Short mmCIF file of C-alpha atoms in Angstrom, two decimals:
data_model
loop_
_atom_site.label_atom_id
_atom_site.label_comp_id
_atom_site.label_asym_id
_atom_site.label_seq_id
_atom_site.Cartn_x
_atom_site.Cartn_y
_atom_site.Cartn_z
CA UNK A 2 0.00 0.00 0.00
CA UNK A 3 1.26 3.19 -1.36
CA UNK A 4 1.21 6.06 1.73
CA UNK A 5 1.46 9.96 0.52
CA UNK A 6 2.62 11.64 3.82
CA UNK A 7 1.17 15.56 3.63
CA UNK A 8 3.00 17.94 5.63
CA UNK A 9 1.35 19.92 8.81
CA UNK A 10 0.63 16.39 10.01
CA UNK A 11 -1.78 15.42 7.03
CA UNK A 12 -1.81 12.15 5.66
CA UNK A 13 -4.21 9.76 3.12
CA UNK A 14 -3.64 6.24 2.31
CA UNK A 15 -4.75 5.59 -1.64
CA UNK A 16 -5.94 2.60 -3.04
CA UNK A 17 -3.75 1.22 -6.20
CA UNK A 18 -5.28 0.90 -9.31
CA UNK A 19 -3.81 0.19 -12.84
CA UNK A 20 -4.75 2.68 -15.11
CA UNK A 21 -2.65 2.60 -18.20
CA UNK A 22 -2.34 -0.16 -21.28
CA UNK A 23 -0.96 -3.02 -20.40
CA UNK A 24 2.43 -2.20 -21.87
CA UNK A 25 2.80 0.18 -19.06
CA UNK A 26 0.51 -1.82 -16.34
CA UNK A 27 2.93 -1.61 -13.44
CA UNK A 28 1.90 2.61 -13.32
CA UNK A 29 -0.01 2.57 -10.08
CA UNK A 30 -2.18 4.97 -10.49
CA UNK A 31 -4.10 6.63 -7.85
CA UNK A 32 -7.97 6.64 -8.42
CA UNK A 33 -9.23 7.40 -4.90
CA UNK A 34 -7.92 9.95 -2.32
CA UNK A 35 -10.99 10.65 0.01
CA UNK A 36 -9.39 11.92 2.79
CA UNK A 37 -6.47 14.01 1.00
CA UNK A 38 -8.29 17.65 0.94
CA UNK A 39 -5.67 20.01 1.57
CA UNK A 40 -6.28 22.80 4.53
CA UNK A 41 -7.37 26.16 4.05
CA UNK A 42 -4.97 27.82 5.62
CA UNK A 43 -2.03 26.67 4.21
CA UNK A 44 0.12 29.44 3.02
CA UNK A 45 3.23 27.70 1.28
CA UNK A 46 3.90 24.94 -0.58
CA UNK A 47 2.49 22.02 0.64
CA UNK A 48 4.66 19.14 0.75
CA UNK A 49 4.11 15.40 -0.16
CA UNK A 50 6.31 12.94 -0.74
CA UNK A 51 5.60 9.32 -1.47
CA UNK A 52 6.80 6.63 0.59
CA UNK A 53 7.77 3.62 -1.83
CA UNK A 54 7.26 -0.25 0.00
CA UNK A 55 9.02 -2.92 -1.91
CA UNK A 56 6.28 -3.50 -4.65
CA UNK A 57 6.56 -0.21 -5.59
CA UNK A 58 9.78 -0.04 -5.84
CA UNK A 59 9.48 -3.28 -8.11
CA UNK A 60 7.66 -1.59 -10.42
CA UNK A 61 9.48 1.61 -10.55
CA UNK A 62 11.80 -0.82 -12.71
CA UNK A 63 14.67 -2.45 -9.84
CA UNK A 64 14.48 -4.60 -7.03
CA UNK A 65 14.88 -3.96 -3.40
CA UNK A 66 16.90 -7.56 -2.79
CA UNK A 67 19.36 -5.68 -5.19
CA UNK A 68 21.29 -3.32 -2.97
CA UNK A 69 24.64 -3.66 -4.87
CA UNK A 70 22.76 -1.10 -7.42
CA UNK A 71 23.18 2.40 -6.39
CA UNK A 72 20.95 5.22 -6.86
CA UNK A 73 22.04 6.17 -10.45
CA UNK A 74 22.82 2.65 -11.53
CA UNK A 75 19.11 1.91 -10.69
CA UNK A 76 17.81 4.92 -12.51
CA UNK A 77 19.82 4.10 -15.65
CA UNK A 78 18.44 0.05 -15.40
CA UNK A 79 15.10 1.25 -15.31
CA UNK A 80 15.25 4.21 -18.44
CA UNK A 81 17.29 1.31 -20.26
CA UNK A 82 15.16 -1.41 -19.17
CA UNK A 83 11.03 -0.07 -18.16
CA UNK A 84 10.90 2.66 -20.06
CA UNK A 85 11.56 1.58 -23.58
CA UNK A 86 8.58 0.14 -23.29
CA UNK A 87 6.15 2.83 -23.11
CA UNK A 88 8.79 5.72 -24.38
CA UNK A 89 9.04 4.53 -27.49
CA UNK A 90 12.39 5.96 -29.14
CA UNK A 91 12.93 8.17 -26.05
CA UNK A 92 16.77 7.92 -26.28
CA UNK A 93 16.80 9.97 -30.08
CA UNK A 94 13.70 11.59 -28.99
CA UNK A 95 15.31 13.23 -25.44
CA UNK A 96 18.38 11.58 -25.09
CA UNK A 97 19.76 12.56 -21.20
CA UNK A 98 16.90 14.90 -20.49
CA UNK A 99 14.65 12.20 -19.70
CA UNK A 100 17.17 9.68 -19.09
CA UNK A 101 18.74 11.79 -16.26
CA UNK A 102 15.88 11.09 -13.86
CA UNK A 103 13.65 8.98 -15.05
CA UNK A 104 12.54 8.09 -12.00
CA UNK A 105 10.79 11.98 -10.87
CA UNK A 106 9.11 12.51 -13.93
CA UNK A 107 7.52 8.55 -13.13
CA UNK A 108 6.45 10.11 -9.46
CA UNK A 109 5.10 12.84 -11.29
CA UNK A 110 2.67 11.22 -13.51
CA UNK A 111 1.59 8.84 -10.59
CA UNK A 112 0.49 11.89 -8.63
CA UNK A 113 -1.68 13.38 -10.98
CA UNK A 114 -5.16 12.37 -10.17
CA UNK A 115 -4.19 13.52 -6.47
CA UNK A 116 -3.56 16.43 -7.73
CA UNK A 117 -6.73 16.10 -9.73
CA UNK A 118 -8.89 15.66 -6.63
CA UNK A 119 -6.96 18.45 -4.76
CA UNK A 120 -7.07 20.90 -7.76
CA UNK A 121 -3.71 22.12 -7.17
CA UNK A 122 -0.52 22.11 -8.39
CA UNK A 123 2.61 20.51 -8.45
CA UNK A 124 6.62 20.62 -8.44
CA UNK A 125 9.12 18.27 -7.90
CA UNK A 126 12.83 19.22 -6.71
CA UNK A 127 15.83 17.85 -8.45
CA UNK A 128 16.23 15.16 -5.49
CA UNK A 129 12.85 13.94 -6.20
CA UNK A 130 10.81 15.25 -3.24
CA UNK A 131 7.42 17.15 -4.86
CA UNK A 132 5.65 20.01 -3.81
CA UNK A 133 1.90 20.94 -3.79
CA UNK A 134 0.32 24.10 -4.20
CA UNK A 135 -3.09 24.26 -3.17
CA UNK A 136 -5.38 26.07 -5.79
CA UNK A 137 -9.12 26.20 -7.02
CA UNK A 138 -11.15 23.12 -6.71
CA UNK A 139 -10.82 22.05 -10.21
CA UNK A 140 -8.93 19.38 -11.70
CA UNK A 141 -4.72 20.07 -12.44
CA UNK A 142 -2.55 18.11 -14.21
CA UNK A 143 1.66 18.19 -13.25
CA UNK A 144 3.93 19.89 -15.68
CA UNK A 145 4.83 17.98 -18.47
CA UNK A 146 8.53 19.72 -17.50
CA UNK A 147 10.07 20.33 -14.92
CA UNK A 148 11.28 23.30 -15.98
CA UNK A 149 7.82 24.85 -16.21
CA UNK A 150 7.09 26.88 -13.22
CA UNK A 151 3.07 25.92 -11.87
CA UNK A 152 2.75 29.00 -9.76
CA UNK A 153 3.63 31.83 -12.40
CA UNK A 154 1.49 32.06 -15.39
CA UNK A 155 3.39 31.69 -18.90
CA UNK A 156 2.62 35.47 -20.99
CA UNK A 157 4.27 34.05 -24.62
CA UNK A 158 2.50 35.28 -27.05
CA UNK A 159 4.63 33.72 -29.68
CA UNK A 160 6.58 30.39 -30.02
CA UNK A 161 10.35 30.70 -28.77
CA UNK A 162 12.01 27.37 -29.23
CA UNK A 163 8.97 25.61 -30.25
CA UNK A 164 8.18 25.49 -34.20
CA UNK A 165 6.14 27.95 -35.44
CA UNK A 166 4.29 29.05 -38.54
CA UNK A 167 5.37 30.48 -41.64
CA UNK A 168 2.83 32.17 -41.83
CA UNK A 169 2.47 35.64 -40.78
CA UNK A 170 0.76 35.81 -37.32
CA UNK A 171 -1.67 38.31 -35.78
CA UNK A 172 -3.49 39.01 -32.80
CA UNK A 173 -6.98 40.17 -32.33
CA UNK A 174 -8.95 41.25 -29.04
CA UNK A 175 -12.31 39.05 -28.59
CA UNK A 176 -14.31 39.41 -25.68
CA UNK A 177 -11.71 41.08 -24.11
CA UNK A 178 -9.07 38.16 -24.95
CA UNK A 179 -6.06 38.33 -26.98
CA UNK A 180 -6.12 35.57 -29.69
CA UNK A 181 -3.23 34.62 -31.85
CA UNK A 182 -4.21 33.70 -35.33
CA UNK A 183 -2.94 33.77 -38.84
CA UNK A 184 -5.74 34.60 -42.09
CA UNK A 185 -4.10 33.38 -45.66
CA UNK A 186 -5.43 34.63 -48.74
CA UNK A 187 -4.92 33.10 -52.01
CA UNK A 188 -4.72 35.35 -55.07
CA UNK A 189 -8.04 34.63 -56.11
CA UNK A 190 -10.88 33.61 -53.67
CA UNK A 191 -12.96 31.00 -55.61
CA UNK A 192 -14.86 29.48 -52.58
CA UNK A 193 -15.66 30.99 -49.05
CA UNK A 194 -13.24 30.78 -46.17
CA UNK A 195 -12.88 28.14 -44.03
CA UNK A 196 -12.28 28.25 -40.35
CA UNK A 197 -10.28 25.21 -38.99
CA UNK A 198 -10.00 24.43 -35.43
CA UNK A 199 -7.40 22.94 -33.88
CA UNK A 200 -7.53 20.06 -31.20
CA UNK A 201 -7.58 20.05 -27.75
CA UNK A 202 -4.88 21.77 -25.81
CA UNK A 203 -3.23 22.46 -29.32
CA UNK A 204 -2.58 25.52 -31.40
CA UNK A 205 -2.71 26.57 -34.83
CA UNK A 206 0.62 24.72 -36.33
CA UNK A 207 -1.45 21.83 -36.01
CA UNK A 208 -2.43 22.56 -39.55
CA UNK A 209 0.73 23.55 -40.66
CA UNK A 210 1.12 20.93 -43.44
CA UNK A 211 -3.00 21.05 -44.30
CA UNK A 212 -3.04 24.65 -45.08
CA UNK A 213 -1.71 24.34 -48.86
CA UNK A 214 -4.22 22.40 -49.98
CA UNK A 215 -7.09 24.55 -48.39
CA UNK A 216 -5.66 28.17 -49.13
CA UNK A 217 -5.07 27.78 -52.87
CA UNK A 218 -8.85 28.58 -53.37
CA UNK A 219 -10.00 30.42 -50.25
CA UNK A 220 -9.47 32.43 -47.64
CA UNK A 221 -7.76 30.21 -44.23
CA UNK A 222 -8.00 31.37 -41.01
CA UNK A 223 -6.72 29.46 -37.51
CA UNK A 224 -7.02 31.01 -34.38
CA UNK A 225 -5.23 29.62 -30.64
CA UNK A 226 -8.42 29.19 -29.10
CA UNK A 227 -7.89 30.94 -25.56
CA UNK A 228 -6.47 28.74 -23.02
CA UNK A 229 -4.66 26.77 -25.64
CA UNK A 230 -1.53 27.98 -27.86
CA UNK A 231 -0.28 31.32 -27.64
CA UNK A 232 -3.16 33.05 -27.09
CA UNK A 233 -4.42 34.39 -23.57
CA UNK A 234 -5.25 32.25 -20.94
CA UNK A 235 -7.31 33.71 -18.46
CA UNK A 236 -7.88 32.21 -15.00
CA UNK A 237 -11.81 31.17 -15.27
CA UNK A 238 -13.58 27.69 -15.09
CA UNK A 239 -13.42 26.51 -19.25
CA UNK A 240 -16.17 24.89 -21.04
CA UNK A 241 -17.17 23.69 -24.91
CA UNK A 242 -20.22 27.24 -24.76
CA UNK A 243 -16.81 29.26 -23.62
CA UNK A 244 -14.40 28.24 -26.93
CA UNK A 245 -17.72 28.55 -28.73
CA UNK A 246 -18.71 32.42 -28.14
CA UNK A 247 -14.99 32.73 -28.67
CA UNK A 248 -15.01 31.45 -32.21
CA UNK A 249 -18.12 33.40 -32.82
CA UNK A 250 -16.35 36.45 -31.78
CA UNK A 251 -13.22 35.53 -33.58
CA UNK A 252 -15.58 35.32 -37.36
CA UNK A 253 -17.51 38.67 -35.76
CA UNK A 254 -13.86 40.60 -35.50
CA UNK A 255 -12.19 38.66 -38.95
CA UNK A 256 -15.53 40.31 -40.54
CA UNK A 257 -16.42 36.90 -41.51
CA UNK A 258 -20.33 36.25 -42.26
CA UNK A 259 -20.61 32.82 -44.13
CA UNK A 260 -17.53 30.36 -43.94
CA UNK A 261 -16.72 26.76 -43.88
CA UNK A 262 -15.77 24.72 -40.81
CA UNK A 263 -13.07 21.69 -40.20
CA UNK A 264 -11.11 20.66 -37.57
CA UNK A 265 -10.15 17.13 -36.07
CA UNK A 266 -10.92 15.86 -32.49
CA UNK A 267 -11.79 18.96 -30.37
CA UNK A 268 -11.85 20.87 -33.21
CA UNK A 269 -13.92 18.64 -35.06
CA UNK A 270 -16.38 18.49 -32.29
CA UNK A 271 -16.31 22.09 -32.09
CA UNK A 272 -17.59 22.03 -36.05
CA UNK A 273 -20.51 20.22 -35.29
CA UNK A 274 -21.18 21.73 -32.43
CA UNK A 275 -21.09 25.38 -34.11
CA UNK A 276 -22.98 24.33 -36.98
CA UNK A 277 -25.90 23.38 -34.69
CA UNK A 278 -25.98 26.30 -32.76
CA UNK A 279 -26.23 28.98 -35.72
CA UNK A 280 -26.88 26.64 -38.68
CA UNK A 281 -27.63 29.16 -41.37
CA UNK A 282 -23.76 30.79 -40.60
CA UNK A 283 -21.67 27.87 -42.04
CA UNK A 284 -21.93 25.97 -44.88
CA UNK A 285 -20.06 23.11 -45.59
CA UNK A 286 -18.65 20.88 -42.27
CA UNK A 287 -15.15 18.58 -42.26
CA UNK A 288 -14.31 16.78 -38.80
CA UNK A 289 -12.35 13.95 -38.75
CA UNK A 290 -11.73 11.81 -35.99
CA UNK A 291 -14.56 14.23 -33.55
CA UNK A 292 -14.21 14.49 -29.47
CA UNK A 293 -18.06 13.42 -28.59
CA UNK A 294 -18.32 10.58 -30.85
CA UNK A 295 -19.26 8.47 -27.76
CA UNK A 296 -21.75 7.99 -24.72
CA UNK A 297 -21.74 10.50 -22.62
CA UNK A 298 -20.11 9.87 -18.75
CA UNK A 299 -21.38 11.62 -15.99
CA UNK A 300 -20.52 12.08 -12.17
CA UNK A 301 -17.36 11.74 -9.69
CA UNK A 302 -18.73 8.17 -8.77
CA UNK A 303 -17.50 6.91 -12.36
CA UNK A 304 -14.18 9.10 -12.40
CA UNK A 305 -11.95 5.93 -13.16
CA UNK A 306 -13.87 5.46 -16.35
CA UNK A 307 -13.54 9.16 -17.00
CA UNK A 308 -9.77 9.32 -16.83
CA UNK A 309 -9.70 6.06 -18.39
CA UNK A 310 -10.62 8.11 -21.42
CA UNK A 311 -9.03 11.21 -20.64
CA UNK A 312 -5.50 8.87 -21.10
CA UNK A 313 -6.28 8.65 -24.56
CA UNK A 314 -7.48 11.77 -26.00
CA UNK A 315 -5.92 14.29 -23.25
CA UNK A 316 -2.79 13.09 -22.12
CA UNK A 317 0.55 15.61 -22.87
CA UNK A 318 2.12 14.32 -25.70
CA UNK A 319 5.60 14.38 -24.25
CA UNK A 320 4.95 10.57 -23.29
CA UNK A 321 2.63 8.46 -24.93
CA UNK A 322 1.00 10.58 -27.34
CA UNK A 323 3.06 8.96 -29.93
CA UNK A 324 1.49 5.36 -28.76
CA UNK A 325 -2.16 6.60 -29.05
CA UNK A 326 -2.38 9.71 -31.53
CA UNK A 327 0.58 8.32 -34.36
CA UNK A 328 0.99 5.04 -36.23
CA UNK A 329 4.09 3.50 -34.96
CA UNK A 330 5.77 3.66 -38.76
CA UNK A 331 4.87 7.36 -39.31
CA UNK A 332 7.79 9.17 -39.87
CA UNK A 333 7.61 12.04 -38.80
CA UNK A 334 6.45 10.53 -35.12
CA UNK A 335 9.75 11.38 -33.54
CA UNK A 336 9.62 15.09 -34.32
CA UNK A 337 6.11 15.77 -33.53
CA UNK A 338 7.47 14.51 -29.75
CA UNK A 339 10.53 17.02 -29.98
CA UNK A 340 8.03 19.28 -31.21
CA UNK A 341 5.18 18.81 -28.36
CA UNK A 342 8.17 18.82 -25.96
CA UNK A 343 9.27 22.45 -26.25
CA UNK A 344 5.62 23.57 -27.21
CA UNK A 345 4.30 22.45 -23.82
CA UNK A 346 7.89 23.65 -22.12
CA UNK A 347 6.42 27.20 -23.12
CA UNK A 348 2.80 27.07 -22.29
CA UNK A 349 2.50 24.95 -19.15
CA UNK A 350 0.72 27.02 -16.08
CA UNK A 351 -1.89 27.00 -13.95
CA UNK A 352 -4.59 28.26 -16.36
CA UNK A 353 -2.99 26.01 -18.69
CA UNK A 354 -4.35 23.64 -16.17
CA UNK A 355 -7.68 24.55 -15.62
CA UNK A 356 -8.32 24.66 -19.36
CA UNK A 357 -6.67 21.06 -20.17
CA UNK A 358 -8.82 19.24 -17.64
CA UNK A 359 -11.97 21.49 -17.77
CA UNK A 360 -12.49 20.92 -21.44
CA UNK A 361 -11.30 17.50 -20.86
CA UNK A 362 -13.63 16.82 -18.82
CA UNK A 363 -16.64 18.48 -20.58
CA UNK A 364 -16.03 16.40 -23.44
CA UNK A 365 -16.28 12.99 -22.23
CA UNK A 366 -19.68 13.94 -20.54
CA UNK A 367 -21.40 14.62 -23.71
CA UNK A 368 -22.24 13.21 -26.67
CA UNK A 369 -22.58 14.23 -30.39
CA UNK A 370 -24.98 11.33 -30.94
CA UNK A 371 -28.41 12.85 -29.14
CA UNK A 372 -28.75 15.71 -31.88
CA UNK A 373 -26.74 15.18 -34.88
CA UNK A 374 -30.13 14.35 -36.84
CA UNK A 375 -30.65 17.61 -37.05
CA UNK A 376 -27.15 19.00 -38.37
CA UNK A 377 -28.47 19.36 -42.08
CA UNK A 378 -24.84 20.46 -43.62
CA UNK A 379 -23.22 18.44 -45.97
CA UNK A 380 -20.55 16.72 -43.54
CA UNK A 381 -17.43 15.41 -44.47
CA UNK A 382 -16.53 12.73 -41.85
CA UNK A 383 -13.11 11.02 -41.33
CA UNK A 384 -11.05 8.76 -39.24
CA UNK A 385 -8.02 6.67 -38.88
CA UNK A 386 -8.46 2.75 -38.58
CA UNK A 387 -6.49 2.12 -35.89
CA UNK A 388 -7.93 5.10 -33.84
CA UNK A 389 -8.70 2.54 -31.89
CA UNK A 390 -7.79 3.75 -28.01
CA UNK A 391 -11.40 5.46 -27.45
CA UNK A 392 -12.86 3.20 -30.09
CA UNK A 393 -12.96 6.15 -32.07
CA UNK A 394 -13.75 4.16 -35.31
CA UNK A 395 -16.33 2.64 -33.94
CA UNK A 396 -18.14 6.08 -32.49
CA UNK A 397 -17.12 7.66 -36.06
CA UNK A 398 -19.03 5.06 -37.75
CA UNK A 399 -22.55 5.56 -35.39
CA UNK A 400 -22.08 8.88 -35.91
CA UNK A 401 -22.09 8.79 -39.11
CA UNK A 402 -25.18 7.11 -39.52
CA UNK A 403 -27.15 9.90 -37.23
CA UNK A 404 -26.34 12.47 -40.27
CA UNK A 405 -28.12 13.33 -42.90
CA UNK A 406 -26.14 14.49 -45.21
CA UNK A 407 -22.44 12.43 -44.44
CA UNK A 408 -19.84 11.51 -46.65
CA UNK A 409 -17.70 8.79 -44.34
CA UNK A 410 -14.00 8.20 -44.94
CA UNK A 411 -11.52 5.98 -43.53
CA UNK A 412 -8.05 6.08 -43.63
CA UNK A 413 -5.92 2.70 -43.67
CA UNK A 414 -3.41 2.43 -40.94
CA UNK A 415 -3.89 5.92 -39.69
CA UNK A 416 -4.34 6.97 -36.21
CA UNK A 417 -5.49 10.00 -35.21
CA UNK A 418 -3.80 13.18 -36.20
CA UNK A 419 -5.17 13.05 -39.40
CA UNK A 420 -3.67 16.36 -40.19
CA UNK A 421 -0.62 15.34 -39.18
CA UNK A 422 -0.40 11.90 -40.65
CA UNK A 423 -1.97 12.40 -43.82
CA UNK A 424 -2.36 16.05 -44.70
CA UNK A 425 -2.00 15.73 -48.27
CA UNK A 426 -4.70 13.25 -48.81
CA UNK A 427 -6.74 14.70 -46.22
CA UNK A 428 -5.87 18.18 -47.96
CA UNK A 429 -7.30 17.16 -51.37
CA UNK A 430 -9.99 15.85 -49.87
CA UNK A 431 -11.85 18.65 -47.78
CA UNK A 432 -10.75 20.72 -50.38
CA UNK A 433 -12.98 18.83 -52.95
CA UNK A 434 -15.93 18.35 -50.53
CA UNK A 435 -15.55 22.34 -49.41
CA UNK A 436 -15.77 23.74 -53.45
CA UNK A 437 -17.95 20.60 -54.50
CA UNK A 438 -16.04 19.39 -56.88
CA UNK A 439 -16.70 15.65 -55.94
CA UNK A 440 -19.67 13.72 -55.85
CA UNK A 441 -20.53 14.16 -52.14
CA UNK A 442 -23.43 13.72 -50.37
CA UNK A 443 -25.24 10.97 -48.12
CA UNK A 444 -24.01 7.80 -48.24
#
C-alpha cells in the first residue's frame, strides 16, 4: 500500500489501481484519495512525498533484494530497461533529459489524479521530493517539464524554441481576450473561407502541413483558441459554450459572415457543435476523428472510467501521445514529440491547467450522438483505422449514420492526427468536398 505523507501532520492512504495499457501496467495509479483535501490555511507549498514499500519499488523498474545497485545505476536500469517500453524511441527523442531522472518525472505522472482531486498544483525538486500548491477546486494536471514553473502564469505570445508558422501571425482582441491567429489569402478567392480548429490543448501549427491544400482557393484562417496555444489564458472555469462564443467572436472581428468549418478531435467536435448552434452561418462541415463521438459519462462516482478516457485523447504528448495519436511507422512521429516537448515547455501554467482538464472533462460527458439528426450540412466525416484507443472508429461510424447528409471516410493504418499523418490526402480531400467538386453527399 502506497502512503502519501502531507505535511502539517496530514496524511491519506490511496488505493492502487492500474490505469494505463498493459504495456505500461505496473503505473499505479491513484484513483481514490478521500481523505487528501488540503487545509485552508495553508500558506506555502504544501509538501508530499511518497513513501515507496518494496512493490513499488518493483515496479518503478529495480528490485529492493538488489542493494549492490546504487541510486544512479538503478535509474539508468530502469530508463534502459522499463521505459523503452512505453517511451518509445525516447533515447533519439530526449536523449539525457529524460534519461537523467527517469525516475521523478515517473512520481510525477503517478500523482496526478491527487492532484486532480486536490485541484492544485505541483513541483518536484531535483532530489525527487514534490511540492503541492493548493489552488481552485478544479482538476490540475503536473507539468509535463520540470522546468515549467506551476505558480507563475506563462505570458508568450509567440513560439520561442517551439516550431512555429510560416505564416504571418496576428493578434486580435475578442471578448476582451487576446487571440493569436494567422488569415491566408490566395490570389483569387474562388470558394468561401474556411475556419479550422485545432484540437484540444493544441494551437494553430497543427495545420501547418494542411493549409496548402485549403488556401489555394479560399481564404484560411486558424485562431489559438484561448487557453490553448499562444493566445491568452485567463484564469476562469473553461467549457465547450466558452471556446464557442470565442469562435463566434473571432468570425464577428475577422468580418467573416458565411464560412466553412473543419477541424479534427476537439476541433472537429467544435464544427458540429457550431454548426448546430447557428446553422444558417456555415456551410459546408469537415471533422475527422470528432471528441463526442461516444456515450456520454457523468458524475465523480464513475471518475476511473472518465480518466480512463481522458489517457487517450488528453494526455501531454511528451509521453505516450506517440502510442495513441501516431501510427508506430509514421515518420515524422519522432519530431512531432521534440516538437510537443518544447511547445508544452512554453505554455505549461496553472490556467494552462484549468483549461486542459476542464475541457477535458466536458467532453467525455457529452455526446454528439443525441442531436446530430438535425445537423443538415453536408458533412465530411473522417477517421483513422487504428484510432482505436477510445474506439474512435467505432463512435465515427454511429455517428455517421445519425447524419443526414455524411460523406464517411476511412483512412488505412492511420491513427489520429489526421492532419498530421496524412495532410495531403486529407488536404485534397476537404478541399474537394468544401468547393464541390466531388460527388458528395449521403451515403
Amino acid at each position: 500500500m502506497a502512503m502519501l505523507r502531507c505535511g502539517r501532520g496530514g496524511s491519506a492512504r490511496l488505493r492502487r489501481t492500474t490505469f494505463f495499457e498493459p504495456a505500461i501496467h505496473t503505473a499505479l495509479e491513484i484513483l481514490d484519495a478521500r481523505e487528501t483535501e488540503a487545509p485552508d490555511d495553508v500558506d506555502g507549498p504544501h509538501r508530499c512525498v511518497v513513501a515507496l514499500g518494496d512493490e513499488d519499488q518493483v515496479a518503478l523498474g529495480f528490485d529492493p533484494r538488489e542493494h549492490r545497485f546504487d541510486r544512479r545505476q538503478r535509474e539508468m536500469h530502469r530508463a534502459r530497461n522499463v521505459l523503452p517500453r512505453f517511451l518509445p524511441c525516447v533515447e533519439e527523442v530526449h536523449g539525457q533529459e529524460v534519461l537523467g531522472d527517469p525516475i521523478r518525472r515517473y512520481c510525477e505522472s503517478r500523482l496526478h489524479l491527487y492532484i486532480l482531486r486536490l485541484g492544485g498544483s505541483l513541483r518536484a525538486s531535483s532530489n525527487g521530493d514534490v511540492s503541492f500548491c493548493p489552488g481552485y477546486r478544479r482538476p490540475s494536471l503536473p507539468c509535463a517539464s520540470s522546468n515549467a514553473p506551476y505558480d507563475e502564469e506563462m505570458t508568450l505570445t509567440r513560439p520561442r524554441r517551439a516550431p512555429q508558422t510560416r505564416h504571418e501571425q496576428r493578434d486580435v482582441t475578442v471578448n476582451g481576450l487576446r487571440l493569436r491567429y494567422i488569415d491566408i489569402r490566395p490570389a483569387v478567392e474562388e470558394d468561401e473561407p474556411v475556419l479550422l480548429i485545432h484540437g484540444h490543448s493544441s494551437r494553430l501549427e497543427e495545420y501547418e502541413e494542411l493549409v496548402p491544400h485549403l488556401a489555394a482557393r479560399r481564404r484560411v484562417l486558424i485562431p489559438d483558441m484561448p487557453g490553448s496555444g499562444y493566445s491568452d489564458k485567463p484564469a476562469r472555469n473553461y467549457d465547450l459554450a466558452f471556446l464557442e462564443d470565442s469562435l463566434l467572436g473571432f468570425l464577428d472581428e475577422m468580418g467573416v459572415e458565411q464560412t466553412h468549418l473543419a477541424g479534427g478531435s476537439l476541433g472537429g467536435n467544435l464544427v458540429l457543435r457550431l454548426a448546430q448552434r447557428e446553422p444558417r452561418r456555415f456551410s459546408r462541415l469537415a471533422a475527422w476523428a470528432p471528441a463526442g463521438a461516444w456515450e456520454p459519462l457523468r458524475g465523480w462516482a464513475i471518475m476511473a472510467r472518465i480518466m480512463k478516457r481522458l489517457k487517450f485523447m488528453f494526455w501531454p504528448a511528451l509521453y505516450i501521445q506517440s502510442r495513441f495519436w501516431y501510427r508506430r511507422d509514421w515518420p515524422g512521429r519522432d519530431a512531432a514529440l521534440r516538437d510537443a516537448w518544447a511547445y508544452y515547455e512554453e505554455v505549461y501554467g496553472d490556467a494552462f491547467h484549468r483549461m486542459y482538464w476542464d475541457i477535458g472533462i466536458d467532453q467525455v460527458e457529452q455526446s454528439l450522438f443525441g442531436d446530430a439528426s438535425d445537423i443538415g450540412h453536408a458533412v465530411y466525416l473522417a477517421y483513422g483505422d487504428q484510432d482505436t484507443g477510445l474506439s474512435m472508429d467505432q463512435g465515427v461510424q454511429h455517428l455517421a449514420t445519425l447524419l443526414p447528409k455524411v460523406h464517411l471516410r476511412v483512412f488505412e493504418g492511420a491513427r489520429h492526427s489526421l492532419a498530421n499523418e496524412v495532410p495531403a490526402e486529407l488536404g485534397r480531400e476537404v478541399d474537394a468536398f468544401l468547393s464541390e467538386t466531388a460527388a458528395w453527399g449521403p451515403r
